[in-house]
Coordinates of C-alpha atoms in Angstrom, one line a residue:
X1 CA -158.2 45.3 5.5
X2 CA -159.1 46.1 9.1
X3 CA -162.8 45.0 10.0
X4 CA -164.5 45.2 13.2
X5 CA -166.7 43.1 14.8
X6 CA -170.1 44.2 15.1
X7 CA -172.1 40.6 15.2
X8 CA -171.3 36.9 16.9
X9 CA -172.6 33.3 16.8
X10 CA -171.2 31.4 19.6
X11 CA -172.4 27.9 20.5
X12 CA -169.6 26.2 22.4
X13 CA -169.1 22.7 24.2
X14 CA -166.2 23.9 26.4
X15 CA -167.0 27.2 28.4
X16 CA -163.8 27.8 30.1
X17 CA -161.8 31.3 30.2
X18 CA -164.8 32.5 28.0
X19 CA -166.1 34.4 30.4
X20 CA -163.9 37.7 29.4
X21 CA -164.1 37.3 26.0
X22 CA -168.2 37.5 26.3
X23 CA -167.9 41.2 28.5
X24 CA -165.9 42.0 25.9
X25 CA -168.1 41.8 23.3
X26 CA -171.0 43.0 25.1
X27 CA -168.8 46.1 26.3
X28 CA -168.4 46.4 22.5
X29 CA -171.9 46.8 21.3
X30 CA -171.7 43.2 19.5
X31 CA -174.8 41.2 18.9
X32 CA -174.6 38.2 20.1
X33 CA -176.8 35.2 19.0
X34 CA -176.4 31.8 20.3
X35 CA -177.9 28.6 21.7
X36 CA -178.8 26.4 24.5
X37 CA -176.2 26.2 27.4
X38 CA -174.1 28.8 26.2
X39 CA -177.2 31.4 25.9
X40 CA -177.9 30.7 29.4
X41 CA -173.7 31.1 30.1
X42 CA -173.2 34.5 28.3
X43 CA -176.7 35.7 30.2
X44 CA -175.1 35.0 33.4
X45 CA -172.1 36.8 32.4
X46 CA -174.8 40.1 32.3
X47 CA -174.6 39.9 28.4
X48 CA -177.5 40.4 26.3
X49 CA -177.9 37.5 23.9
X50 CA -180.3 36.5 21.0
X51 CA -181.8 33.1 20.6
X52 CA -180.7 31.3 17.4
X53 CA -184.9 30.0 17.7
X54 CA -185.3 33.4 17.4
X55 CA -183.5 34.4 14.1
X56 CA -184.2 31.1 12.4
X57 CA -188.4 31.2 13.8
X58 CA -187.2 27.3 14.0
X59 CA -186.8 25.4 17.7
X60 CA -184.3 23.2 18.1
X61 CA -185.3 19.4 17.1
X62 CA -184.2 16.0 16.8
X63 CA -182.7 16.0 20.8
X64 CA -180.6 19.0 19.5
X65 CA -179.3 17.4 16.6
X66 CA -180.5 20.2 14.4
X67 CA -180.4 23.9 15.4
X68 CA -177.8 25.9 13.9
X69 CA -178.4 24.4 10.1
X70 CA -180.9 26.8 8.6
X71 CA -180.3 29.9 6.3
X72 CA -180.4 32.8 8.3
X73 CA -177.3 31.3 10.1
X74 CA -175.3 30.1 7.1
X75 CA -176.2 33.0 4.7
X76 CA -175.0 35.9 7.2
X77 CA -171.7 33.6 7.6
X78 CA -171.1 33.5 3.7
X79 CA -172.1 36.1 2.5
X80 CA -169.7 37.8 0.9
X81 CA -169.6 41.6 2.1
X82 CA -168.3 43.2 -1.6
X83 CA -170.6 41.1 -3.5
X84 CA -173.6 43.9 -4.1
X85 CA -176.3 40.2 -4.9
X86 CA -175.4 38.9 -1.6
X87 CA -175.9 41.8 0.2
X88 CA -179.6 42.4 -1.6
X89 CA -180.1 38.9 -1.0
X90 CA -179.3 39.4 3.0
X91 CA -182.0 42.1 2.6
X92 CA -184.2 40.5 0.6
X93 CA -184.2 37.5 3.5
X94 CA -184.0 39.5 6.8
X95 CA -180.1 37.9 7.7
X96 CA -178.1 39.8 9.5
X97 CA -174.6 39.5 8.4
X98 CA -172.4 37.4 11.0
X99 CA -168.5 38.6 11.7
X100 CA -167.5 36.3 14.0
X101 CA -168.2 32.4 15.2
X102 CA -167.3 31.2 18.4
X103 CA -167.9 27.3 17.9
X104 CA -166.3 24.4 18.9
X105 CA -166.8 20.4 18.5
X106 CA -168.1 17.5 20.6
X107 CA -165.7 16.1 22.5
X108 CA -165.2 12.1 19.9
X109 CA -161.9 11.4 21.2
X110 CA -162.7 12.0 24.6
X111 CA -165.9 9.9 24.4
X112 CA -164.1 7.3 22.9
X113 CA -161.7 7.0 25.3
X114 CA -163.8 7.0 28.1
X115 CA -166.9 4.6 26.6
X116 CA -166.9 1.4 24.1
X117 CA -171.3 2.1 24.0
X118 CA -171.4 3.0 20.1
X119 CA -174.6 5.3 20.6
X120 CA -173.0 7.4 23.2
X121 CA -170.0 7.8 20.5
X122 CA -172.0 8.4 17.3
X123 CA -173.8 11.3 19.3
X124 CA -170.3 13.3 20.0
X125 CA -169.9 13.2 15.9
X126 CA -170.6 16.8 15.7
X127 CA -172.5 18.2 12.7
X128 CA -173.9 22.3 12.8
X129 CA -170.3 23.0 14.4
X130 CA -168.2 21.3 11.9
X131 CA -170.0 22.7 9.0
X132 CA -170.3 26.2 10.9
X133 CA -166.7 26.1 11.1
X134 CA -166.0 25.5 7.4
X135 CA -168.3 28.0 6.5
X136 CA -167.1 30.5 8.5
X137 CA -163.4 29.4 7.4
X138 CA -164.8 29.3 3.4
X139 CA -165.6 33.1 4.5
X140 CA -162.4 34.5 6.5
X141 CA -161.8 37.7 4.3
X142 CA -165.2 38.7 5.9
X143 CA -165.3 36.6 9.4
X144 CA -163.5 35.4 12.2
X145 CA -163.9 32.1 13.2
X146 CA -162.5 30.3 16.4
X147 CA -162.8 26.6 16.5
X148 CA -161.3 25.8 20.0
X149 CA -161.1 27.5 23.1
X150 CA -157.4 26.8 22.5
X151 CA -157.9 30.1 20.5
X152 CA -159.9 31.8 23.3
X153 CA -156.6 33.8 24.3
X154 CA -155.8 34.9 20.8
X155 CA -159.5 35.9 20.4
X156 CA -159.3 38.0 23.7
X157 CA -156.1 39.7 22.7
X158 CA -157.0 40.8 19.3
X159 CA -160.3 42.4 20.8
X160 CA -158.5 43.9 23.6
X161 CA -155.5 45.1 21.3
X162 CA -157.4 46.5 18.6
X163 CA -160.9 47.1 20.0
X164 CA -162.7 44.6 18.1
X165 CA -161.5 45.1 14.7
X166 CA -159.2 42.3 12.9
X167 CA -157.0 42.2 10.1
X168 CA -157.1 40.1 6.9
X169 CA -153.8 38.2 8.6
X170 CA -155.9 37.5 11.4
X171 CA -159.0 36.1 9.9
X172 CA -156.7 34.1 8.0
X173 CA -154.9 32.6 10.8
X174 CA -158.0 31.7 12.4
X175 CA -159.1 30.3 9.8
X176 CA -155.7 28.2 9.2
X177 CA -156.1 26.6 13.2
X178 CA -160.3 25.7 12.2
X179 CA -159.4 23.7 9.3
X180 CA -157.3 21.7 11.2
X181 CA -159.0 21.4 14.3
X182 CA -161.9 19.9 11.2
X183 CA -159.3 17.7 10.3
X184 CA -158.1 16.1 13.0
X185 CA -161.6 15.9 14.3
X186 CA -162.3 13.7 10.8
X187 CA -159.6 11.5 11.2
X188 CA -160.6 10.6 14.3
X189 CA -163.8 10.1 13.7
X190 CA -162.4 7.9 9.9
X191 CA -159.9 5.8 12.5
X192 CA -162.9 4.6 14.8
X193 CA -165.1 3.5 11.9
X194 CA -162.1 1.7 10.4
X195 CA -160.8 0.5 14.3
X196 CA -157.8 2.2 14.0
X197 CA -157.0 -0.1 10.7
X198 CA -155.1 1.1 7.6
X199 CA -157.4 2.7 5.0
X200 CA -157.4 3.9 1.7
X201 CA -155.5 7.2 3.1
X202 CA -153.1 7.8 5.2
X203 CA -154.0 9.0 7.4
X204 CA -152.9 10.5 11.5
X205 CA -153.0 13.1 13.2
X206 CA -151.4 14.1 16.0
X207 CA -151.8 17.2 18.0
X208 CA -149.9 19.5 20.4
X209 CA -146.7 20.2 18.2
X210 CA -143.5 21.1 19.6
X211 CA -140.8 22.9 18.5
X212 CA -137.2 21.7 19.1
X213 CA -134.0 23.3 18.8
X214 CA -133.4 22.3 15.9
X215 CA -133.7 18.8 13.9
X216 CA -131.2 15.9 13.9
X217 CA -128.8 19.3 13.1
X218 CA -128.5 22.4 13.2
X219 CA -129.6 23.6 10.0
X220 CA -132.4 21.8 10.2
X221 CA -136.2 22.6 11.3
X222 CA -137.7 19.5 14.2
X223 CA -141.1 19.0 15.3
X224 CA -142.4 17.0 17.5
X225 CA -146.1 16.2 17.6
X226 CA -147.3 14.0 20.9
X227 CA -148.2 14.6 24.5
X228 CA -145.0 13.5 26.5
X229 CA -147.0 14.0 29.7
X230 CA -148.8 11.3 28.9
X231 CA -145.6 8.8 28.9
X232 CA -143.4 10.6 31.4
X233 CA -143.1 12.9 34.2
X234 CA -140.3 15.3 33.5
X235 CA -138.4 15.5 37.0
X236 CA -135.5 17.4 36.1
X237 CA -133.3 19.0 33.2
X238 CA -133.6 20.8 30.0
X239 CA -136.0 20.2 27.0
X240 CA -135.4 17.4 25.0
X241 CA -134.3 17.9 21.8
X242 CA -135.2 16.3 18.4
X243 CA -132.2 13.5 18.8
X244 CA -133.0 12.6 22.8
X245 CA -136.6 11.8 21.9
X246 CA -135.2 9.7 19.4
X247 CA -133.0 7.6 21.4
X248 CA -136.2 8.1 24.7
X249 CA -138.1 5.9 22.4
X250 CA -135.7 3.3 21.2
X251 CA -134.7 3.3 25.0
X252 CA -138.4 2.7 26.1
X253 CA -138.8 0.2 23.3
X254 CA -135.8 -1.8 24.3
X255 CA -136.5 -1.8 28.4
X256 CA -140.3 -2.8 27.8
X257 CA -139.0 -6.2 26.7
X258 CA -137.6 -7.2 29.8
X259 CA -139.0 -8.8 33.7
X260 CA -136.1 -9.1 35.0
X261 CA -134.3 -6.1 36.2
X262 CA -132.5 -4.8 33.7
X263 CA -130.7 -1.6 33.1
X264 CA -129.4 -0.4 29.2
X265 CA -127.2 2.2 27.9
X266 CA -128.6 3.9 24.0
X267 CA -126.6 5.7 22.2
X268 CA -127.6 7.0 18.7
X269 CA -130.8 4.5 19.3
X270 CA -128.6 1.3 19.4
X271 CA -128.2 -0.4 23.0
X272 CA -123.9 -0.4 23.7
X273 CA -124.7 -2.0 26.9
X274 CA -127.5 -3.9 28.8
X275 CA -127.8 -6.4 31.7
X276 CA -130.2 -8.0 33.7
X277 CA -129.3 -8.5 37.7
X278 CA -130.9 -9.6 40.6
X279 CA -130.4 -6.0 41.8
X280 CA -130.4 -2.9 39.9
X281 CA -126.9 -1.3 41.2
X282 CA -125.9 -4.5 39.8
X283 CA -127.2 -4.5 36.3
X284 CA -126.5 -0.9 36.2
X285 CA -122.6 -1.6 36.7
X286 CA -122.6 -4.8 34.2
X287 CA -125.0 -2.4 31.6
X288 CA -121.5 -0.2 31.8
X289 CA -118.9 -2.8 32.0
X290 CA -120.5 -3.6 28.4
X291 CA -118.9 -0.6 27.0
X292 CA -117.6 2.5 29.3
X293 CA -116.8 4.3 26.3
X294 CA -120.0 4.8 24.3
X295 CA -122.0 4.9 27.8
X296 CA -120.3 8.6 27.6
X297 CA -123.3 10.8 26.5
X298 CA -126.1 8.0 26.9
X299 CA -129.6 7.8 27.4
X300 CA -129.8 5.2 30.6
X301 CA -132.8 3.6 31.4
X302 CA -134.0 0.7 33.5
X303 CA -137.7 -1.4 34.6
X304 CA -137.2 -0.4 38.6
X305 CA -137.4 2.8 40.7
X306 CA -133.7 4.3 41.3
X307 CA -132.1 3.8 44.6
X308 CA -129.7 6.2 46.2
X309 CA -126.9 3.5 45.9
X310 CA -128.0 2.8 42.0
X311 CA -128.2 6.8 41.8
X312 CA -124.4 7.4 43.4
X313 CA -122.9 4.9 40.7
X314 CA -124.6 6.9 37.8
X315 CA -123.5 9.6 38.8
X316 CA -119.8 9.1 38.4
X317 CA -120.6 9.5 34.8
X318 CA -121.8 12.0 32.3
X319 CA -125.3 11.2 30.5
X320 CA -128.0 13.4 28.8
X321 CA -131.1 11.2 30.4
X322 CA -132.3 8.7 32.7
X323 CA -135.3 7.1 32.8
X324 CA -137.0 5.1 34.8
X325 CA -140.1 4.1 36.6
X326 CA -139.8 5.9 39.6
X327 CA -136.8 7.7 41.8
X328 CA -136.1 7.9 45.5
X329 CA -136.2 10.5 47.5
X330 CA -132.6 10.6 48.2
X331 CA -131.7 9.1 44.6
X332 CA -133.2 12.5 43.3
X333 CA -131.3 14.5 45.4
X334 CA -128.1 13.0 44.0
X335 CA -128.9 13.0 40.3
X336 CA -130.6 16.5 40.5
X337 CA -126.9 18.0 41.2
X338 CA -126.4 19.0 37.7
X339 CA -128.6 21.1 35.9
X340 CA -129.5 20.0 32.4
X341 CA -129.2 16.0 32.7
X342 CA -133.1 15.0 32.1
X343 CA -134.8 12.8 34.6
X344 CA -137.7 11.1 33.3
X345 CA -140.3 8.9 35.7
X346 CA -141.9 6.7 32.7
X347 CA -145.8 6.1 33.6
X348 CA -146.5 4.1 31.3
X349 CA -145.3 1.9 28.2
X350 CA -144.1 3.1 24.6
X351 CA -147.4 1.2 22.6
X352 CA -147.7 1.8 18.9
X353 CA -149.5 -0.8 16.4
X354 CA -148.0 0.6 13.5
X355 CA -144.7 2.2 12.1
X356 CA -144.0 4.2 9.6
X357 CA -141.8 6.5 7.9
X358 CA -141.7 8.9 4.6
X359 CA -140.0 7.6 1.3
X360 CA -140.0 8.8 -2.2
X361 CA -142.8 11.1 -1.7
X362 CA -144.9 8.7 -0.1
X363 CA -145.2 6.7 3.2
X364 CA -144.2 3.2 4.5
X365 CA -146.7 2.1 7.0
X366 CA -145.9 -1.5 8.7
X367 CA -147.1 -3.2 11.7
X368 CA -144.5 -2.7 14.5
X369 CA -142.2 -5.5 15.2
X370 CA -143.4 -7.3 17.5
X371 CA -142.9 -10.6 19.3
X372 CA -139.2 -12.0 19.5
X373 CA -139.5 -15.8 18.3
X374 CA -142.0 -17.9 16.2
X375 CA -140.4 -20.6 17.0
X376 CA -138.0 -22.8 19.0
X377 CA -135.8 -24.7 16.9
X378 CA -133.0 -26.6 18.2
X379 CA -130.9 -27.8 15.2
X380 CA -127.5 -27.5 16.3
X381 CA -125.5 -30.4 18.0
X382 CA -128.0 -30.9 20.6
X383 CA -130.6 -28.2 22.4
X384 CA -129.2 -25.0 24.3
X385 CA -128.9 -25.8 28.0
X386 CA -131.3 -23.8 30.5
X387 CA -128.4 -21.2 30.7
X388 CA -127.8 -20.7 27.1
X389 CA -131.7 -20.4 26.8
X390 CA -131.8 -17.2 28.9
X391 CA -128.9 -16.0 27.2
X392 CA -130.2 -16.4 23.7
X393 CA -133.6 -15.1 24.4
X394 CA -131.7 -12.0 25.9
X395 CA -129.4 -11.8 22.8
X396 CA -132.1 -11.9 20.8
X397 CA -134.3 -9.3 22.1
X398 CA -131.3 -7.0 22.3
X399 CA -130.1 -7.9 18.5
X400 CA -133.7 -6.9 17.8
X401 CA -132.9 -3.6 19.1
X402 CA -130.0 -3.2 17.1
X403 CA -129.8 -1.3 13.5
X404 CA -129.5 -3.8 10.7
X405 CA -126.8 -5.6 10.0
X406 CA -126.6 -6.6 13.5
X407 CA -124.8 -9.0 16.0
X408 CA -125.3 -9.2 19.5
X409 CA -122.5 -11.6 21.9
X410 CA -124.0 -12.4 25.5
X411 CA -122.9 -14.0 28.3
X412 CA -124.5 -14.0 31.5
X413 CA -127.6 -11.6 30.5
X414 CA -124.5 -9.1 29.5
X415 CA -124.2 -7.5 26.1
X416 CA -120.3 -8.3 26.1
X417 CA -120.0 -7.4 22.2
X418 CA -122.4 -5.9 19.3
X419 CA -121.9 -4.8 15.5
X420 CA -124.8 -2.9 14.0
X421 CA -125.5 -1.2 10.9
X422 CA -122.9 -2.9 9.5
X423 CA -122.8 -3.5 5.0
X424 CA -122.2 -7.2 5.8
X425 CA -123.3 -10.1 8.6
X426 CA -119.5 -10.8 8.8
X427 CA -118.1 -7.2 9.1
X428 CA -121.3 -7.1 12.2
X429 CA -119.4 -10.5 13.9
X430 CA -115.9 -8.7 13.5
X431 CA -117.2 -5.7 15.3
X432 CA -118.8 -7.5 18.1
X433 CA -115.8 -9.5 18.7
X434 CA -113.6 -6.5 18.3
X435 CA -115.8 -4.2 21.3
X436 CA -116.2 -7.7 23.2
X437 CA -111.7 -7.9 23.6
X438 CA -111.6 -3.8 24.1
X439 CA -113.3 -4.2 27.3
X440 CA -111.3 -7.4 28.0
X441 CA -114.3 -9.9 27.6
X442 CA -113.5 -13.9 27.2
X443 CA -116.3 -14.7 24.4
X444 CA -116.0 -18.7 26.2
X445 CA -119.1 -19.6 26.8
X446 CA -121.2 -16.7 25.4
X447 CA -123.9 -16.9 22.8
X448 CA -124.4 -14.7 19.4
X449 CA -127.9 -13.9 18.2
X450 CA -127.9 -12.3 14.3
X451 CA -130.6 -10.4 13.4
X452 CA -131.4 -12.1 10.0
X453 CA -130.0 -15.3 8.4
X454 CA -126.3 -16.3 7.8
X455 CA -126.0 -16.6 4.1
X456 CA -122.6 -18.6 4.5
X457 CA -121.3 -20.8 7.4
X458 CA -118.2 -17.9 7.8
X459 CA -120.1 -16.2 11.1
X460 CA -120.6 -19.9 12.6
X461 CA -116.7 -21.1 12.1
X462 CA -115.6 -17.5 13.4
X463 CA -118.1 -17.5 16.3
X464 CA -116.6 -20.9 16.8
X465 CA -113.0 -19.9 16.5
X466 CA -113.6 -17.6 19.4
X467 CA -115.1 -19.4 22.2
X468 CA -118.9 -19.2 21.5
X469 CA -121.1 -21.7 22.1
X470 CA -124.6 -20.9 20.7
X471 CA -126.1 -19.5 18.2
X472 CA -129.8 -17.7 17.9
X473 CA -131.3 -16.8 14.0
X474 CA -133.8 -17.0 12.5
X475 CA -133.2 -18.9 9.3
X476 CA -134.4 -18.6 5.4
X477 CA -130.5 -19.0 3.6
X478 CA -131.0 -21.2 0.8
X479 CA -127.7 -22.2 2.8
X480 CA -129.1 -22.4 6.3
X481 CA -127.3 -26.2 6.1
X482 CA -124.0 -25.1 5.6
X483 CA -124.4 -23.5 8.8
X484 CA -126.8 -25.9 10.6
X485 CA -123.8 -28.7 9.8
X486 CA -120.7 -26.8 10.7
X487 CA -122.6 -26.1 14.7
X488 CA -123.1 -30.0 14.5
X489 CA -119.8 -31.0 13.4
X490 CA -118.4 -28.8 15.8
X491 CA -120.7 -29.4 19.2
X492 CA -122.8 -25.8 19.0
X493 CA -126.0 -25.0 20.1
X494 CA -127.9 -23.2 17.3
X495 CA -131.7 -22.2 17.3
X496 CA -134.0 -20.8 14.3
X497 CA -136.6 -18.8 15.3
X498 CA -138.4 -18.3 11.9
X499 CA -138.7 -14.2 12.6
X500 CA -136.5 -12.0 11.3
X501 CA -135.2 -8.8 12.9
X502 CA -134.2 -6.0 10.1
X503 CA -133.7 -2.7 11.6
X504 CA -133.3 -0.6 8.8

């Protein structure tokens, strides 16, 4: 049912690219009412305009806390035009019937952001707007409401297009974006009074959503709700899809871990090769030597700004990203050769308190793993030398990294071998020692980290068997011994860290 417009309310925070939208509904014959600021804003634009005071025979009080709440506002919002008692009830109360609200809300978030003084925050919880919203959103097969001037464009085109009248789809659409502009304003406001703690609910949200391609497949619908520019500047390349902003944040997650410089290769969000150098051409050409093979494809990423020379070795290869703090001149001009790789300058780190992810009709919420060790626990033959130290720390971070069951081999801040998402500890072992001989690595010398406990003493005498000499994990067998004598019998390093990795 097609309805036009013949009366506003607007009262609106943000002002910009209303200006057209105002003429228009002066050019229209509307009548508009409204309030404060934006009274004296739709004046200037040469509109006439009627003072809320002026309908309600109220000022506005409390410092502006109160002017919009009074009947004559909310009763020509919901009343209900086919309902013959509201419409005597209109008359009986001299309230002119409403069509459209133009109102949005106090900027919380912002103000949050930008001040810790609690008064200054509590005064941006908005009160007439949020309940003008809902009412005109209770209302929408008889009003239009816009909640944002997100919606200013869609506003403007529907009174340009069809000269100020609006379909039942339309009022319902509107309607639709206010509730969850009401929404997200509440969690917001829920997540500051509860510092941004677990409640009873569940409850985020997240705006700006994003359409991908497609999901993790074709068939399937993806999403993704977040503000990339807030993490990256996009310097190059094609969108990213569902699956690259899956393995962008395992990559970001990994690379945050480390001082050094240190360059990594994801694929399918587990790292297949990773080294820290004293330059960055040089971890870059160890990160590969890891594993050429599954480096085909990858997402790269690394803790320093690309040089030209760094930038020429990539480029022998074919990945789908790069990222990395910062690019050269000349190191752009290299990797900008071919059109859809995706360049990303990373501003800032990949922080989130919380994970969590949907099961059984519900959600899993869990802190997010943080820290690497609780401990330092030397309980092998004797304590890992300097050198193994930096090589189990590094093992350990990456087998963090890795999907459950996971082993990680290092030697010399290289991921030489890794098995992840393995059905057993010792299939994991076999895997890692199987990539470490494919690209010709001696395992002499390295060090294995594990992800969780050994429930037997098998990984130790195969680690053993092949060369390695320490051994990171962090404990909790009801058999750690078996393993804790074997390294002692046999001159191993082996360290319990009392944290456990599971990457599930």
């Amino acid at each position: 049912m097609q309805k036009q417009i013949k009366s506003a309310l607007i009262s609106v925070f943000y002002k910009d690219n209303l200006e057209n939208i105002v003429k228009k509904l002066g050019e229209q014959g509307v009548t508009i009412y409204s309030t404060g600021g934006t009274q004296k804003f739709i004046e200037e634009q040469g509109v006439k305009c009627v003072a809320v005071e002026d309908l309600t025979a109220y000022p506005s009080i409390l410092g502006g806390r109160v002017k919009t709440l009074h009947p004559k506002v909310f009763g020509g919002i919901l009343a209900r035009r086919e309902n013959p008692q509201d419409l005597e009830q209109l008359k009986q109360y001299e309230i002119p019937e409403i069509d459209l609200v133009i109102v949005d809300l106090y900027p919380f978030e912002e103000t949050v952001k930008n001040t810790t003084e609690e008064q200054a925050i509590i005064e941006k919880i908005d009160i007439g707007g949020v309940s003008l919203i809902r009412a005109a959103g209770k209302n929408f097969k008889d009003v239009v409401i816009v909640a944002s001037k997100d919606q200013y464009a869609d506003l403007e085109k529907v009174l340009t297009e069809n000269n100020g009248a609006t379909s039942l789809q339309d009022r319902r659409n509107f309607a639709a974006k206010a509730f969850e502009v009401c929404a997200h304003y509440d969690v917001a406001i829920s997540q500051y009074f509860l510092n941004n703690e677990p409640g009873d609910y569940f409850q985020v949200s997240v705006p700006q959503g994003q359409v991908n391609r497609y999901g993790e497949n074709p068939h399937q619908r993806g999403i993704f709700y977040g503000n990339l520019n807030d993490i990256f500047n996009k310097l190059h390349g094609k969108e990213l899809s569902f699956n690259n902003l899956v393995d962008v944040d395992a990559a970001c997650q990994l690379i945050q871990e480390f001082t050094e410089t240190t360059f990594a290769v994801i694929k399918h969000t587990n790292v297949c090769g990773i080294a820290s150098r004293p330059t960055l051409k040089e971890a870059w050409d160890a990160a590969l030597a890891g594993d050429k093979e599954s480096a085909f494809g990858g997402v790269l990423v690394c803790n320093q700004p690309i040089d030209k020379t760094t930038a020429e070795a990539i480029n022998e290869i074919f990945f789908e990203i790069l990222i990395a703090p910062g690019f050269d001149a000349e190191a752009l001009t290299v990797l900008q050769a071919k059109k859809n790789r995706i360049l990303l300058e990373q501003k800032q780190p990949v922080k989130s308190k919380y994970m969590f992810k949907n099961v059984l009709n519900g959600v899993l919420l869990q802190d997010s793993d943080n820290g690497n060790y609780k401990e330092w626990n030397d309980v092998g033959a004797q304590a890992a030398t300097a050198a193994q130290r930096a090589d189990l720390e590094f093992a350990n971070i990456v087998c963090k990294h890795l999907k459950s069951n996971a082993i990680a081999l290092v030697k010399d801040k290289q991921l030489i071998g890794k098995g992840c998402g393995q059905t057993s500890r010792i299939d994991a072992l076999r895997h890692a020692i199987e990539k470490a001989g494919q690209f010709s690595f001696g395992l002499k010398g390295a060090v294995m980290a594990s992800d969780a406990f050994f429930p037997f003493d098998d990984c130790v005498r195969i680690a053993h068997e092949q060369g390695i000499e320490a051994v990171i994990q962090p404990g909790g067998s009801v058999r750690d011994n078996d393993s804790v004598e074997f390294c002692k019998q046999h001159g191993m390093a082996m360290v319990m860290t009392g944290m456990r990795h599971f990457r599930h």
